[in-house]
Amino acid sequence: MRTVRATAAAVTAVIGAGAAAVAAGRLASAAALRTPPGGPLPTEPRLTVHATADGQVSLTRDLAALRPGRYGLAGDGFHAVVGPVQSGTPHTADTVVRRLERVTYGTPEPGDRAWLTPNLYVGDPGTALGLDHTDLDILGELGPLPAWFVPGDRDTWVIAVHGLGTTREHTMNLMEALHRHRFPVLAPAHRGDPDAPRPPDGLNHLGETEWRDLDAALHHAVSSGARQVVLYGWSIGATMALRAAARSGVRARVAGLILDSPVLNWEATLRALAAAGRTPGPLLPLAVRAAQGRTGLYGDRRPGAVHLDRVAVPTQIFHGPDDTVAPWRFSRRLAADHPNTITLHTVTDAPHAAMWNADPDTYEEALRRFLTPLM
């Protein structure tokens, strides 16, 4: 009898531990799939503002603070734009001084916590860039989707869609360049964004269901006079662009794809987000399985498979090895497998969805070369 009791107790303990592990995996998957739009990704370190001066801001010394290029600096109640590191400026050993280009709103004060974001602009194309635009509502699968439309002379439209941790404000980084080349630009929100419908389960599906909102924007563009469309996506917005180009009923109108930091392997991205949120390594496989069960994110099990073979259009990828959210190796593999379709522009020292921020001039020249045949 003692042996039976001991065995029963051991089984109960194992079942209890298993249930606890499953619950922990579920919590980890939920945290990774509930990345708020406009908030920092868990991979992005928090920096302390140490001091501000005329045209300068001193931040915690960190690899993130040393990145080249221009970034938004966001915190509780403020947003600013910072430029390159000021290497000749005196500073302490534990700080970095960057150029403070402007303060958009609020005031960064010493002691404030902040993070770098690819979003340089706040507001809308009129207030932030001085561009004429129209506010639209596009009817999506779950309800109306707010969108900006910036008119242009061409009948090739660009539909720009943001990704993880950002809002459609992120698309304004490239809106001036696209407008300069006279492309009409449509920048829609998608489910889960501010003022857009909430997904039924409250979770981000990493583009696997969100692509249908981009499809609604694609139908809107075609019905509004676009002869052809270039889909421009960052992060999961790039995943959405791939899905729409492969599955949309008007996919024949898609003339090209621009993919910045594309999420090509959702498991790798989920693991990265969960690990950055301090999920212990042994629980990461459970987080992946929990995400599969909650969202249906099974897909093609081949590493990096995104069915690009169904999309016979020119494709430009901007990506780099320092992206810890969407591994660069999948973009390299995809480009190597489709040398006649895909051009890969590699950017170093840039985090997820910030390839333009690291080197805007070189990025925009590569973009111009890609778009010229599509004008």
CSV table of N, CA and C in Angstrom, one decimal, residues 242 259 306 308 311 313-317 331-345 370:
chain,number,residue,atom,x,y,z
A,242,LEU,N,3.7,39.4,-48.2
A,242,LEU,CA,3.9,38.1,-48.9
A,242,LEU,C,2.6,37.3,-49.0
A,259,LEU,N,10.4,44.4,-48.6
A,259,LEU,CA,10.3,43.7,-47.3
A,259,LEU,C,11.4,44.2,-46.4
A,306,VAL,N,7.9,30.6,-46.9
A,306,VAL,CA,6.9,31.7,-46.9
A,306,VAL,C,6.2,31.7,-48.3
A,308,LEU,N,7.1,32.1,-51.2
A,308,LEU,CA,7.4,33.1,-52.2
A,308,LEU,C,7.5,32.6,-53.6
A,311,VAL,N,4.9,34.0,-55.8
A,311,VAL,CA,4.9,35.4,-56.1
A,311,VAL,C,6.0,35.7,-57.1
A,313,VAL,N,7.1,38.3,-58.7
A,313,VAL,CA,7.2,39.8,-58.9
A,313,VAL,C,8.6,40.2,-58.3
A,314,PRO,N,9.2,41.3,-58.8
A,314,PRO,CA,10.4,41.8,-58.2
A,314,PRO,C,10.3,42.0,-56.7
A,315,THR,N,11.3,41.7,-55.9
A,315,THR,CA,11.2,41.8,-54.5
A,315,THR,C,12.5,42.3,-53.9
A,316,GLN,N,12.4,43.4,-53.1
A,316,GLN,CA,13.6,44.0,-52.5
A,316,GLN,C,13.5,43.7,-51.0
A,317,ILE,N,14.5,43.1,-50.4
A,317,ILE,CA,14.6,42.8,-49.0
A,317,ILE,C,15.6,43.7,-48.4
A,331,SER,N,16.2,35.5,-44.4
A,331,SER,CA,16.2,36.4,-45.6
A,331,SER,C,17.3,36.0,-46.6
A,332,ARG,N,18.5,35.7,-46.0
A,332,ARG,CA,19.6,35.3,-46.9
A,332,ARG,C,19.2,34.0,-47.7
A,333,ARG,N,18.6,33.1,-47.0
A,333,ARG,CA,18.2,31.8,-47.6
A,333,ARG,C,17.2,32.1,-48.7
A,334,LEU,N,16.2,32.9,-48.4
A,334,LEU,CA,15.2,33.2,-49.4
A,334,LEU,C,15.8,33.9,-50.6
A,335,ALA,N,16.7,34.8,-50.4
A,335,ALA,CA,17.3,35.5,-51.6
A,335,ALA,C,18.1,34.5,-52.4
A,336,ALA,N,18.9,33.7,-51.7
A,336,ALA,CA,19.7,32.7,-52.4
A,336,ALA,C,18.8,31.7,-53.2
A,337,ASP,N,17.6,31.4,-52.7
A,337,ASP,CA,16.8,30.4,-53.4
A,337,ASP,C,16.0,31.1,-54.6
A,338,HIS,N,16.0,32.4,-54.6
A,338,HIS,CA,15.3,33.1,-55.7
A,338,HIS,C,16.1,34.3,-56.2
A,339,PRO,N,17.3,33.9,-56.8
A,339,PRO,CA,18.2,35.0,-57.3
A,339,PRO,C,17.6,35.9,-58.4
A,340,ASN,N,16.7,35.3,-59.2
A,340,ASN,CA,16.1,36.1,-60.3
A,340,ASN,C,15.0,37.0,-59.8
A,341,THR,N,14.5,36.8,-58.6
A,341,THR,CA,13.3,37.6,-58.1
A,341,THR,C,13.7,38.5,-57.0
A,342,ILE,N,14.6,38.1,-56.1
A,342,ILE,CA,14.9,38.9,-54.9
A,342,ILE,C,16.2,39.5,-54.9
A,343,THR,N,16.2,40.8,-54.5
A,343,THR,CA,17.5,41.5,-54.2
A,343,THR,C,17.6,41.7,-52.7
A,344,LEU,N,18.7,41.3,-52.1
A,344,LEU,CA,18.9,41.5,-50.6
A,344,LEU,C,19.8,42.6,-50.4
A,345,HIS,N,19.4,43.7,-49.7
A,345,HIS,CA,20.3,44.8,-49.3
A,345,HIS,C,20.6,44.6,-47.8
A,370,PHE,N,15.3,50.2,-57.0
A,370,PHE,CA,14.3,49.1,-57.1
A,370,PHE,C,13.0,49.6,-57.7
